[in-house]
Structure formats: C-alpha cells, structure tokens
Amino acid sequence: MNRNMEENRNCRTVVVIGGGMGGLFTAAFLSREGYRVTVLEKNSVIGGGLQTFRRYGLGFETGMHILGGIRPGGPMHKVCHYLGLLDKLAIHDVDHDCMDQVMYASDGMVYRVPEGKEAFISYFSKLFPEEAAGIRAYVEALHDMVDEIDFFHLRPTNEHVYTHSESFMWAANRFVAHYVRHPKLRDVLSYMNPMFGGVGGKTPTYIHALINVLCISGPGRFAGDSQQMAEALRKIIEDAGGKVVAGDRVNAMQIDDRRVSFVKTEEGRSYVADHYISAIHPAEMLKLTDSRAFSKAYRRRIAEAPNSYSSFCAYFVFKPGRFPYINHTCYFQKDYGYIWNYREYNAEDWPRGFMYMTPAELHQGKFATKLIVTAIMPYDITKCWAETQTGHRGAAYEEWKENHLERIAQLMEQIYPGFNGMVAHRFASSPLTIRDYYGEPEGALYGLFRDCNNIAQSQVPVFTKVSNLWMTGQNVNLHGFCGVPLTAIQTAEAIVGRNVIVNKINEAYAQR
C-alpha cells in the first residue's frame, strides 16, 4: 500500500455533494468501509433518478424504469447482495418470452423480443433468415465487447491502461451495419437507443453493447416505486453513523492549496471532512468554486462539452379495471429510419417514436393503474422558458405542453383504440423539469454526451486536480441503474484502495 492510500485510510470522514443514485451508492460503499459520510442533497427528496413523486394517490418514478443486471449473477445482483439490499427491494421480473415489444406504424409490424442470448438470436433469425449468420455474429460481438470491460463484470484489475478491440469506439450504427445488411433489421436492432441517447455517427459502440447485453440478459422493474432503493441506501449510510441531508443545496466549495477545506450550503451550514465527492454534473460542480485548481482550459472543456438529449414525459392514470398491465417495455416507431436521429426535432411530426410502460405496483394484478411515456426531445425546444421555474412558467408554456401531451395521447389511441376513454387523469413534464429536479444542464437524461469522434471532451475521470475531491455519477463512465453504481465502486476505491470493494463483493457473493 502506498503512502497516499495509507493516509486515505486514516482519514475517515466524507462529504458527498448530491444525493442522487451515484452519491448514495458511493456513500453506502464507503459507509461499509467504516467511513462516516454526510450526503448533501439540494432537493427535498433524495434519489435523483430514483426519485418518486406522487399524483392522484399514485407514485410515479422519474427515471429508473428498467433494471438491467439485477438477475442472479448480474453485476447489480452482486452489488445489492453485498450491500444487503436484496431483501429490502421489491423487484418484478418482466416476461421472459417478451422482454420488449417494438411496433412500427408504417408496416404494422410488432416485434416481441425475448430475453436470453440464444432466444434473441433465434427470434430475429426466424424473421430475417437471410441475415441469420449476421445476427449471430452481431450478438456474439456485443457480448465479446462487454467481456472486455472488467468493471462491468466486477473483475479485479491492476491495469491503468486499457486496450480494447478496434470496434469498441466505432459509431454504434456503423457497428450494427457491419453485421446486418437489411435496413429494417438494422433499425429494429437499434430500438434501445432512447435508453442511452444514441446518435448516429457519434455514440460509441461500447455503450450500445453494454445496454443491449444488460437487457438481453433479462431486465427487471421495481414493484412499487424506485424510491425504495434510495431509502434503503439512506439506511445503510445512517446505520453506519452517517447523515443524509435533503433540501439544502451546496452553494460554495472552499479550496486551499489544491485541497477542499469545507463546503457551504444555502442554509448557511458548513461541512468539513477529510474527503469530498461530487455526485453532480461537473459544470454544476465548477460553479461552486472559483479556485485556480481548475484551469481555464478545463473549465472551458466542461462548458463546451455537449450534453445528452432530454425528453418529454407523459403520465396517464387509468380508471380502475380498464387498461391491462403490460409486463414488458414497449417501443413505438412511426416508421423506420428515425432511430439514430432522435436529437432532431420536427414540430410537424413529433414524436416520431417513444417508449412506454405500465409500472408494476407492489401487488400487481391484471390491470394497470398508470402508464408512463418517454419521448425524446432536445432541450433547445424549451429554451424560451429557460429562466422560469416549475409551476410558474406561464400560460404559453402550459398550452405548449398540453399540445405535446395531446399528440402522445392520440398516438396511444391509435395503438390501443379506446385508450383515452380509459384515462382518468393525464399530465406531463418537459426537459425543463428534468433540468430543475436533477440539476442536469439542458435537462440531459444521460449526463454528458459521449462522442466517439472526441471521447476525451465528454469523459470525466473519477480523479480531479484537487487532492481530496473525487467525481461520481452518470457523467463518469456510464449512466443508468447498473452503470452508476459500478462507477460508485471506482470512486470509493479511489479512496479505500483498488479492488478492495470489488473483492469483497465477489467474496460475499461466492459465500451466499
């Protein structure tokens, strides 16, 4: 163990800025290592993408709808086992023979995609027999690529330099086209784009591979709501003597001699610790300090780094016993050829497609209580209301929002005739809502946008130039239910030592 790591082990207090999924998981891992952690969250409700809000007596998840890697043997199953979360969470498996349904209005095709590598290959090979060899090669290549990523598999490593296959940093649509010739099949195999912000010619293949392999391996969903995970993580932190403080935004960070001395909140409280972790967007973190520890070049790079696109969300509450519960995620497309161009907005034919699902209740029955629709939307569309706040955006905004909600409702009526007659209540949120609640500039769903043509601009490391300040969250490595906790391990291990937590996770799982 080197001297710096020994010093880290002797410094036992940590402040985490941001109580989203990344901050809470990082704090939970460090709490298990004996650190006393204080988490500071600006919102009155902790959780970030795990947050749940309530309307009409029902809980609505804000983002964490699909749980990849939670099945036995998956990375999140191992992580949750190690932290003692499995018996605290209500997880609902989706249908094995149809994990996802993809519908195209243009030709009426409905693809019912099964989980499992061989089932996935077999299903599409039967529909496109002339592409059978390419389909198998494509799926095998996805899995081979994911196998290159040690942190995804919770494999210990001592390497600082990582080497990957040539196609690892290809544009994802190029990767699909490399194996598949049929244009419709290329489109269908890319249907998960809304889950990772895919853009043609830019999104790296490794992100496409990770998300697809997670889903093919079998996704789950929360039964009840996603807030249960945030509260379970809070308990781990507090049981270890730490604190989770909600509703008090950090508004200043004092840095002296390249070390954070303290952080200050809007309520006037100061927090001092040995280590500090920023679990917020790097652009928001830089606003907390004018320290020269962050060079002008670094500040400019972060300011100019593109963010991922945002979304418009529609929420429908059903009359009792009217709409059937759907135990898989559904994707609707007006036509082929749009899937890699969701960043583009056309006022005449928006939305060109969307994802929708009926979230599971704790004791889910035959009928759904609610339905959530996520339709990709660039932040720029809402820029004219950028200076407004939630609930005070004005009549023009409300009219605009209602117009877009109605568009989605009419498309749902086409998919399910009589749909609108089954709805008791409906409402919507826009990119501005995501911006304000998540603290993500431009309402970015997935943080910084990863561009294979300039990956350095949008890649934020765990380490910073400030010796006791680290980064975590969806802007580091990977977003989502699986990516953010795995990144949290890397952040925590920057303090406690490489492979310390990974080895404990694997040992605990082997002894279960």
PDB file of N, CA, C and O in Angstrom, residues 66 71 92-103 110-116 119-120 123-124 127 191-192 215-221 325-331 356-358 416:
ATOM      1  N   ILE A  66     -36.200   0.693 -15.936  1.00  0.00           N
ATOM      2  CA  ILE A  66     -35.725  -0.602 -16.412  1.00  0.00           C
ATOM      3  C   ILE A  66     -34.456  -0.962 -15.653  1.00  0.00           C
ATOM      4  O   ILE A  66     -33.500  -0.181 -15.613  1.00  0.00           O
ATOM      5  N   ARG A  71     -30.727  -9.594 -12.359  1.00  0.00           N
ATOM      6  CA  ARG A  71     -30.974 -11.037 -12.257  1.00  0.00           C
ATOM      7  C   ARG A  71     -29.793 -11.723 -11.567  1.00  0.00           C
ATOM      8  O   ARG A  71     -28.667 -11.218 -11.616  1.00  0.00           O
ATOM      9  N   HIS A  92     -39.621  -6.920  -9.727  1.00  0.00           N
ATOM     10  CA  HIS A  92     -40.592  -7.657 -10.537  1.00  0.00           C
ATOM     11  C   HIS A  92     -39.927  -8.021 -11.868  1.00  0.00           C
ATOM     12  O   HIS A  92     -39.498  -7.143 -12.609  1.00  0.00           O
ATOM     13  N   ASP A  93     -39.801  -9.314 -12.154  1.00  0.00           N
ATOM     14  CA  ASP A  93     -39.243  -9.738 -13.439  1.00  0.00           C
ATOM     15  C   ASP A  93     -40.247  -9.502 -14.557  1.00  0.00           C
ATOM     16  O   ASP A  93     -41.454  -9.675 -14.373  1.00  0.00           O
ATOM     17  N   VAL A  94     -39.731  -9.144 -15.733  1.00  0.00           N
ATOM     18  CA  VAL A  94     -40.602  -8.987 -16.897  1.00  0.00           C
ATOM     19  C   VAL A  94     -40.789 -10.340 -17.565  1.00  0.00           C
ATOM     20  O   VAL A  94     -40.147 -11.331 -17.207  1.00  0.00           O
ATOM     21  N   ASP A  95     -41.668 -10.387 -18.565  1.00  0.00           N
ATOM     22  CA  ASP A  95     -41.914 -11.636 -19.282  1.00  0.00           C
ATOM     23  C   ASP A  95     -40.633 -12.132 -19.940  1.00  0.00           C
ATOM     24  O   ASP A  95     -39.922 -11.363 -20.606  1.00  0.00           O
ATOM     25  N   HIS A  96     -40.358 -13.422 -19.788  1.00  0.00           N
ATOM     26  CA  HIS A  96     -39.145 -13.985 -20.386  1.00  0.00           C
ATOM     27  C   HIS A  96     -39.276 -14.097 -21.907  1.00  0.00           C
ATOM     28  O   HIS A  96     -38.300 -13.902 -22.627  1.00  0.00           O
ATOM     29  N   ASP A  97     -40.479 -14.414 -22.390  1.00  0.00           N
ATOM     30  CA  ASP A  97     -40.651 -14.605 -23.830  1.00  0.00           C
ATOM     31  C   ASP A  97     -40.885 -13.301 -24.581  1.00  0.00           C
ATOM     32  O   ASP A  97     -40.891 -13.274 -25.814  1.00  0.00           O
ATOM     33  N   CYS A  98     -41.064 -12.216 -23.845  1.00  0.00           N
ATOM     34  CA  CYS A  98     -41.194 -10.891 -24.475  1.00  0.00           C
ATOM     35  C   CYS A  98     -40.758  -9.845 -23.464  1.00  0.00           C
ATOM     36  O   CYS A  98     -41.565  -9.328 -22.698  1.00  0.00           O
ATOM     37  N   MET A  99     -39.465  -9.546 -23.473  1.00  0.00           N
ATOM     38  CA  MET A  99     -38.959  -8.516 -22.549  1.00  0.00           C
ATOM     39  C   MET A  99     -39.257  -7.120 -23.089  1.00  0.00           C
ATOM     40  O   MET A  99     -39.431  -6.167 -22.340  1.00  0.00           O
ATOM     41  N   ASP A 100     -39.313  -7.004 -24.426  1.00  0.00           N
ATOM     42  CA  ASP A 100     -39.594  -5.728 -25.080  1.00  0.00           C
ATOM     43  C   ASP A 100     -40.482  -5.958 -26.296  1.00  0.00           C
ATOM     44  O   ASP A 100     -40.352  -6.978 -26.989  1.00  0.00           O
ATOM     45  N   GLN A 101     -41.356  -4.991 -26.551  1.00  0.00           N
ATOM     46  CA  GLN A 101     -42.182  -5.025 -27.750  1.00  0.00           C
ATOM     47  C   GLN A 101     -41.899  -3.777 -28.573  1.00  0.00           C
ATOM     48  O   GLN A 101     -41.899  -2.667 -28.050  1.00  0.00           O
ATOM     49  N   VAL A 102     -41.627  -3.974 -29.861  1.00  0.00           N
ATOM     50  CA  VAL A 102     -41.300  -2.860 -30.745  1.00  0.00           C
ATOM     51  C   VAL A 102     -42.313  -2.837 -31.884  1.00  0.00           C
ATOM     52  O   VAL A 102     -42.439  -3.806 -32.633  1.00  0.00           O
ATOM     53  N   MET A 103     -43.026  -1.718 -32.020  1.00  0.00           N
ATOM     54  CA  MET A 103     -44.076  -1.597 -33.034  1.00  0.00           C
ATOM     55  C   MET A 103     -43.739  -0.499 -34.029  1.00  0.00           C
ATOM     56  O   MET A 103     -43.301   0.588 -33.646  1.00  0.00           O
ATOM     57  N   VAL A 110     -45.031  -5.820 -35.416  1.00  0.00           N
ATOM     58  CA  VAL A 110     -44.819  -5.818 -33.969  1.00  0.00           C
ATOM     59  C   VAL A 110     -43.791  -6.896 -33.653  1.00  0.00           C
ATOM     60  O   VAL A 110     -44.018  -8.080 -33.913  1.00  0.00           O
ATOM     61  N   TYR A 111     -42.665  -6.479 -33.133  1.00  0.00           N
ATOM     62  CA  TYR A 111     -41.594  -7.408 -32.773  1.00  0.00           C
ATOM     63  C   TYR A 111     -41.668  -7.662 -31.268  1.00  0.00           C
ATOM     64  O   TYR A 111     -41.614  -6.725 -30.475  1.00  0.00           O
ATOM     65  N   ARG A 112     -41.782  -8.924 -30.887  1.00  0.00           N
ATOM     66  CA  ARG A 112     -41.846  -9.302 -29.472  1.00  0.00           C
ATOM     67  C   ARG A 112     -40.513  -9.951 -29.111  1.00  0.00           C
ATOM     68  O   ARG A 112     -40.282 -11.134 -29.361  1.00  0.00           O
ATOM     69  N   VAL A 113     -39.624  -9.160 -28.533  1.00  0.00           N
ATOM     70  CA  VAL A 113     -38.233  -9.544 -28.355  1.00  0.00           C
ATOM     71  C   VAL A 113     -38.057 -10.357 -27.064  1.00  0.00           C
ATOM     72  O   VAL A 113     -38.359  -9.861 -25.973  1.00  0.00           O
ATOM     73  N   PRO A 114     -37.571 -11.594 -27.164  1.00  0.00           N
ATOM     74  CA  PRO A 114     -37.390 -12.412 -25.957  1.00  0.00           C
ATOM     75  C   PRO A 114     -36.060 -12.115 -25.279  1.00  0.00           C
ATOM     76  O   PRO A 114     -35.124 -11.607 -25.901  1.00  0.00           O
ATOM     77  N   GLU A 115     -35.969 -12.427 -24.002  1.00  0.00           N
ATOM     78  CA  GLU A 115     -34.700 -12.296 -23.296  1.00  0.00           C
ATOM     79  C   GLU A 115     -33.872 -13.558 -23.500  1.00  0.00           C
ATOM     80  O   GLU A 115     -34.375 -14.606 -23.902  1.00  0.00           O
ATOM     81  N   GLY A 116     -32.591 -13.450 -23.222  1.00  0.00           N
ATOM     82  CA  GLY A 116     -31.681 -14.575 -23.371  1.00  0.00           C
ATOM     83  C   GLY A 116     -30.967 -14.527 -24.709  1.00  0.00           C
ATOM     84  O   GLY A 116     -31.591 -14.321 -25.753  1.00  0.00           O
ATOM     85  N   ALA A 119     -32.195 -17.115 -27.378  1.00  0.00           N
ATOM     86  CA  ALA A 119     -33.580 -16.826 -27.764  1.00  0.00           C
ATOM     87  C   ALA A 119     -33.643 -15.574 -28.636  1.00  0.00           C
ATOM     88  O   ALA A 119     -34.398 -15.516 -29.607  1.00  0.00           O
ATOM     89  N   PHE A 120     -32.847 -14.582 -28.291  1.00  0.00           N
ATOM     90  CA  PHE A 120     -32.777 -13.340 -29.054  1.00  0.00           C
ATOM     91  C   PHE A 120     -32.304 -13.623 -30.485  1.00  0.00           C
ATOM     92  O   PHE A 120     -32.899 -13.172 -31.464  1.00  0.00           O
ATOM     93  N   TYR A 123     -34.994 -15.691 -32.443  1.00  0.00           N
ATOM     94  CA  TYR A 123     -36.185 -14.922 -32.801  1.00  0.00           C
ATOM     95  C   TYR A 123     -35.950 -14.097 -34.064  1.00  0.00           C
ATOM     96  O   TYR A 123     -36.736 -14.162 -35.020  1.00  0.00           O
ATOM     97  N   PHE A 124     -34.888 -13.336 -34.076  1.00  0.00           N
ATOM     98  CA  PHE A 124     -34.648 -12.474 -35.235  1.00  0.00           C
ATOM     99  C   PHE A 124     -34.193 -13.273 -36.461  1.00  0.00           C
ATOM    100  O   PHE A 124     -34.459 -12.862 -37.600  1.00  0.00           O
ATOM    101  N   LEU A 127     -37.264 -14.347 -38.317  1.00  0.00           N
ATOM    102  CA  LEU A 127     -37.910 -13.251 -39.042  1.00  0.00           C
ATOM    103  C   LEU A 127     -37.099 -12.808 -40.256  1.00  0.00           C
ATOM    104  O   LEU A 127     -37.652 -12.397 -41.272  1.00  0.00           O
ATOM    105  N   TYR A 191     -33.333  -0.499 -31.429  1.00  0.00           N
ATOM    106  CA  TYR A 191     -34.517   0.074 -30.782  1.00  0.00           C
ATOM    107  C   TYR A 191     -34.259   0.591 -29.375  1.00  0.00           C
ATOM    108  O   TYR A 191     -35.030   1.396 -28.854  1.00  0.00           O
ATOM    109  N   MET A 192     -33.177   0.166 -28.724  1.00  0.00           N
ATOM    110  CA  MET A 192     -32.907   0.601 -27.360  1.00  0.00           C
ATOM    111  C   MET A 192     -32.258   1.982 -27.286  1.00  0.00           C
ATOM    112  O   MET A 192     -31.939   2.460 -26.202  1.00  0.00           O
ATOM    113  N   CYS A 215     -29.941  -5.811 -21.192  1.00  0.00           N
ATOM    114  CA  CYS A 215     -31.345  -6.124 -21.436  1.00  0.00           C
ATOM    115  C   CYS A 215     -31.531  -7.545 -21.947  1.00  0.00           C
ATOM    116  O   CYS A 215     -32.440  -8.251 -21.506  1.00  0.00           O
ATOM    117  N   ILE A 216     -30.677  -7.980 -22.857  1.00  0.00           N
ATOM    118  CA  ILE A 216     -30.788  -9.340 -23.375  1.00  0.00           C
ATOM    119  C   ILE A 216     -30.636 -10.358 -22.249  1.00  0.00           C
ATOM    120  O   ILE A 216     -31.268 -11.420 -22.254  1.00  0.00           O
ATOM    121  N   SER A 217     -29.833 -10.022 -21.253  1.00  0.00           N
ATOM    122  CA  SER A 217     -29.621 -10.928 -20.117  1.00  0.00           C
ATOM    123  C   SER A 217     -30.833 -11.027 -19.208  1.00  0.00           C
ATOM    124  O   SER A 217     -30.897 -11.913 -18.350  1.00  0.00           O
ATOM    125  N   GLY A 218     -31.793 -10.132 -19.376  1.00  0.00           N
ATOM    126  CA  GLY A 218     -33.026 -10.195 -18.603  1.00  0.00           C
ATOM    127  C   GLY A 218     -33.205  -9.015 -17.681  1.00  0.00           C
ATOM    128  O   GLY A 218     -32.545  -8.941 -16.637  1.00  0.00           O
ATOM    129  N   PRO A 219     -34.058  -8.053 -18.029  1.00  0.00           N
ATOM    130  CA  PRO A 219     -34.284  -6.882 -17.181  1.00  0.00           C
ATOM    131  C   PRO A 219     -35.332  -7.150 -16.103  1.00  0.00           C
ATOM    132  O   PRO A 219     -36.065  -8.139 -16.144  1.00  0.00           O
ATOM    133  N   GLY A 220     -35.396  -6.250 -15.157  1.00  0.00           N
ATOM    134  CA  GLY A 220     -36.453  -6.276 -14.148  1.00  0.00           C
ATOM    135  C   GLY A 220     -37.034  -4.882 -14.019  1.00  0.00           C
ATOM    136  O   GLY A 220     -36.652  -3.962 -14.736  1.00  0.00           O
ATOM    137  N   ARG A 221     -37.964  -4.732 -13.090  1.00  0.00           N
ATOM    138  CA  ARG A 221     -38.513  -3.419 -12.774  1.00  0.00           C
ATOM    139  C   ARG A 221     -38.905  -3.407 -11.306  1.00  0.00           C
ATOM    140  O   ARG A 221     -39.117  -4.457 -10.694  1.00  0.00           O
ATOM    141  N   TYR A 325     -52.402  -4.562 -17.484  1.00  0.00           N
ATOM    142  CA  TYR A 325     -50.996  -4.419 -17.109  1.00  0.00           C
ATOM    143  C   TYR A 325     -50.136  -5.097 -18.168  1.00  0.00           C
ATOM    144  O   TYR A 325     -50.407  -6.226 -18.591  1.00  0.00           O
ATOM    145  N   ILE A 326     -49.083  -4.415 -18.626  1.00  0.00           N
ATOM    146  CA  ILE A 326     -48.171  -4.944 -19.637  1.00  0.00           C
ATOM    147  C   ILE A 326     -46.839  -5.247 -18.956  1.00  0.00           C
ATOM    148  O   ILE A 326     -46.153  -4.325 -18.481  1.00  0.00           O
ATOM    149  N   ASN A 327     -46.446  -6.502 -18.931  1.00  0.00           N
ATOM    150  CA  ASN A 327     -45.257  -6.907 -18.191  1.00  0.00           C
ATOM    151  C   ASN A 327     -43.998  -6.891 -19.063  1.00  0.00           C
ATOM    152  O   ASN A 327     -43.186  -7.807 -19.043  1.00  0.00           O
ATOM    153  N   HIS A 328     -43.870  -5.873 -19.868  1.00  0.00           N
ATOM    154  CA  HIS A 328     -42.648  -5.638 -20.638  1.00  0.00           C
ATOM    155  C   HIS A 328     -42.648  -4.172 -21.065  1.00  0.00           C
ATOM    156  O   HIS A 328     -43.652  -3.474 -20.921  1.00  0.00           O
ATOM    157  N   THR A 329     -41.520  -3.722 -21.574  1.00  0.00           N
ATOM    158  CA  THR A 329     -41.410  -2.352 -22.061  1.00  0.00           C
ATOM    159  C   THR A 329     -41.793  -2.310 -23.529  1.00  0.00           C
ATOM    160  O   THR A 329     -41.478  -3.226 -24.288  1.00  0.00           O
ATOM    161  N   CYS A 330     -42.469  -1.246 -23.937  1.00  0.00           N
ATOM    162  CA  CYS A 330     -42.943  -1.116 -25.317  1.00  0.00           C
ATOM    163  C   CYS A 330     -42.278   0.083 -25.994  1.00  0.00           C
ATOM    164  O   CYS A 330     -42.083   1.128 -25.378  1.00  0.00           O
ATOM    165  N   TYR A 331     -41.966  -0.110 -27.255  1.00  0.00           N
ATOM    166  CA  TYR A 331     -41.371   0.953 -28.071  1.00  0.00           C
ATOM    167  C   TYR A 331     -42.243   1.140 -29.308  1.00  0.00           C
ATOM    168  O   TYR A 331     -42.576   0.168 -29.991  1.00  0.00           O
ATOM    169  N   TYR A 356     -42.894   3.339 -23.853  1.00  0.00           N
ATOM    170  CA  TYR A 356     -43.940   3.428 -22.840  1.00  0.00           C
ATOM    171  C   TYR A 356     -44.012   2.137 -22.040  1.00  0.00           C
ATOM    172  O   TYR A 356     -43.587   1.067 -22.490  1.00  0.00           O
ATOM    173  N   MET A 357     -44.534   2.244 -20.825  1.00  0.00           N
ATOM    174  CA  MET A 357     -44.644   1.072 -19.953  1.00  0.00           C
ATOM    175  C   MET A 357     -45.690   1.309 -18.886  1.00  0.00           C
ATOM    176  O   MET A 357     -46.038   2.458 -18.576  1.00  0.00           O
ATOM    177  N   THR A 358     -46.208   0.227 -18.346  1.00  0.00           N
ATOM    178  CA  THR A 358     -47.104   0.281 -17.194  1.00  0.00           C
ATOM    179  C   THR A 358     -46.303  -0.197 -15.981  1.00  0.00           C
ATOM    180  O   THR A 358     -46.057  -1.390 -15.833  1.00  0.00           O
ATOM    181  N   TYR A 416     -53.945   1.618 -29.073  1.00  0.00           N
ATOM    182  CA  TYR A 416     -54.975   0.954 -28.261  1.00  0.00           C
ATOM    183  C   TYR A 416     -56.297   1.712 -28.444  1.00  0.00           C
ATOM    184  O   TYR A 416     -56.571   2.655 -27.691  1.00  0.00           O
TER     185      TYR A 416
END
